[in-house]
Amino acid sequence: MKRELISDIVEKIGQEVVVSGWVHARRDMGKITFIDLRDRSGLLQVVFLPSNKELLEQARVLRPEFVVRITGTVNERPEKLRNPKLVTGSIEMVAASIEILNEAKTPPFEVDKDTIGVNEELRMKYRYLDLRTERMQRNIKQRDAITNAFREFLRRNGFLEIETPDLVKGTPEGAREFIVPSRVHPGKFYVLPQSPQQFKQLLMVGGLERYFQIARCFRDEDQRGDRQPEFTQVDLEMSFVEREDVVSLMEQMVIEIVKKTTPEKRIQQVPFPRISYKEAMEKYGTDRPDIREDKNDSNLLAFCWVLDFPFFEKSPDGGWTFTHNPFSRAMPEHHAWLMDKSNIGEILTSQYDIVLNGYEVGGGSIRNHQPEALHRVFEVMGFSDEDITRQFGHMLEAFEYGAPPHGGIAFGLDRFVALLCDQPNIREVIAFPKTGDARDPLMGAPSEVPKSMLMEAHITTDI
Ligand code: ASP
């Protein structure tokens, strides 16, 4: 007989079925034994009756997390014994035979309980067990639903899903990059992308017009808060758009995703309020204002856009550096200032950030598609002509071949999912996250590698 999912057998009262899964709990009640069996769809109460002594004895050796296959009959539970909390609360299975598919050691923590209070290092070391818990299963499923809702909206709106490389040349987006030595080109390095920024713009030059990607991004920064060295962005770019086009389409997308995946949530205000950077700083003292009317309402989602950021700020060495993204375009009314490098501190960028309940969940901008303007940005930041050509020559050259006006945005998927799932940090919604100090306790990364590997990669180390 074919294995059935627990959630599907509710309809099969009186029939004999086969279910497989993990022993969630065992209760010996005098002459009867109950097993709660768990599969990806839910929990099922299985009864072992005293009439079948041999079977009862088999059941009594079962321990939590044993993997079993059970054949039995689906029975309706008497009214009094129904459990409204379970999808299968109106039925139970009377076992006829059981096969142990695999035994299990006693887990280092109980997986039939929420592990939020369990030592996190331990949870990460045994992530495959942690993932069995109800809350983690729910989080991972919600993440899938939300990712799918992004994908679905974007595809319906003409965006193509396109992969960009992970072995790239560095991009000056502000973060330290992970470097990857080249074996075949001694002394040369790739870096892992901190975002697909340059490639997505090149796709616009390539005439694809609408791109998106569920993109893995890498930033080698000292860990602050619950940042991860690798994280996921829903990254997109569009041609022939102005700020308003991107902002309004993204707003429509976010509203649709919330309605589809977390219908219990209420969006505080539509259209999302738009707050200038200046107003945000003056009124809230932060550029990520939490504008919720009721901070105790866990179902309230207060989105807002923060706009009109300064393009440049003073760098520690007294020069100018960009605040958000060097590839952004200045606001049209400040374009002339950029071009003649005047009023630098007053130039506003077309950057738009989307903030949810006090967290930045996305950000993007309209880009400089004219090579002279992009050149000017790097000049303001004190790059020599030589440096500009060496580092960004490929972008400037590409823009000389008829680059369309374009702009885009990237959503931090981990944060977005964590907020929609009411989770306290992004590690709760990532299947295999890293610790605060960038380690993976499960696989043991980072780790030493054999000397021969280092030599092949032309690396010498004193450590
Ligand atoms: N590349 C930017 C980021 O990673 C997003 C964008 O401007 O589209 O924040």
Short mmCIF file of N, CA, C and O and ligand atoms in Angstrom, two decimals, residues 173 195 197 200 219 233 235 325 363-365 367 408-410, ligand 1:
data_model
loop_
_atom_site.label_atom_id
_atom_site.label_comp_id
_atom_site.label_asym_id
_atom_site.label_seq_id
_atom_site.Cartn_x
_atom_site.Cartn_y
_atom_site.Cartn_z
N GLU A 173 30.16 48.91 -2.88
CA GLU A 173 28.88 49.23 -2.25
C GLU A 173 29.00 49.40 -0.75
O GLU A 173 28.02 49.33 -0.03
N SER A 195 26.05 42.29 -3.64
CA SER A 195 24.72 42.35 -4.25
C SER A 195 24.93 42.23 -5.76
O SER A 195 26.03 42.46 -6.24
N GLN A 197 24.23 44.21 -7.94
CA GLN A 197 24.01 45.56 -8.46
C GLN A 197 24.52 45.79 -9.89
O GLN A 197 23.76 46.19 -10.76
N LYS A 200 22.89 43.49 -12.59
CA LYS A 200 21.49 43.76 -12.95
C LYS A 200 21.40 45.00 -13.81
O LYS A 200 20.56 45.09 -14.72
N ARG A 219 28.54 39.57 2.68
CA ARG A 219 29.24 40.75 3.21
C ARG A 219 30.08 40.33 4.41
O ARG A 219 29.57 39.78 5.38
N GLN A 233 18.43 38.35 -0.88
CA GLN A 233 17.67 39.52 -1.34
C GLN A 233 16.73 39.10 -2.47
O GLN A 233 17.11 38.28 -3.30
N ASP A 235 15.95 40.67 -5.50
CA ASP A 235 16.62 41.77 -6.18
C ASP A 235 15.96 41.99 -7.53
O ASP A 235 15.67 41.03 -8.23
N ASN A 325 24.21 54.22 -2.38
CA ASN A 325 24.56 53.43 -3.55
C ASN A 325 25.20 54.37 -4.58
O ASN A 325 24.57 55.32 -5.04
N GLY A 363 15.48 48.51 -0.26
CA GLY A 363 15.99 49.80 -0.68
C GLY A 363 16.43 49.73 -2.12
O GLY A 363 16.83 48.67 -2.61
N GLY A 364 16.33 50.87 -2.80
CA GLY A 364 16.77 50.90 -4.19
C GLY A 364 16.83 52.33 -4.67
O GLY A 364 16.71 53.27 -3.88
N SER A 365 17.01 52.48 -5.98
CA SER A 365 17.11 53.83 -6.52
C SER A 365 16.98 53.80 -8.04
O SER A 365 17.04 52.74 -8.66
N ARG A 367 18.95 54.82 -11.34
CA ARG A 367 20.41 54.83 -11.52
C ARG A 367 20.86 55.94 -12.48
O ARG A 367 20.09 56.43 -13.30
N GLY A 408 15.83 50.20 -9.69
CA GLY A 408 15.41 48.93 -9.09
C GLY A 408 15.39 49.01 -7.59
O GLY A 408 15.44 50.09 -7.00
N ILE A 409 15.36 47.84 -7.01
CA ILE A 409 15.25 47.76 -5.56
C ILE A 409 15.67 46.34 -5.14
O ILE A 409 15.67 45.42 -5.97
N ALA A 410 16.02 46.19 -3.89
CA ALA A 410 16.25 44.85 -3.35
C ALA A 410 15.57 44.76 -1.99
O ALA A 410 15.68 45.68 -1.18
N1 ASP B 1 22.10 46.79 -4.48
C1 ASP B 1 21.32 47.50 -3.51
C2 ASP B 1 21.51 46.85 -2.13
O1 ASP B 1 22.04 45.77 -2.03
C3 ASP B 1 19.86 47.49 -3.81
C4 ASP B 1 19.49 48.31 -5.00
O2 ASP B 1 19.82 49.51 -5.04
O3 ASP B 1 18.77 47.80 -5.87
O4 ASP B 1 21.11 47.42 -1.14
#
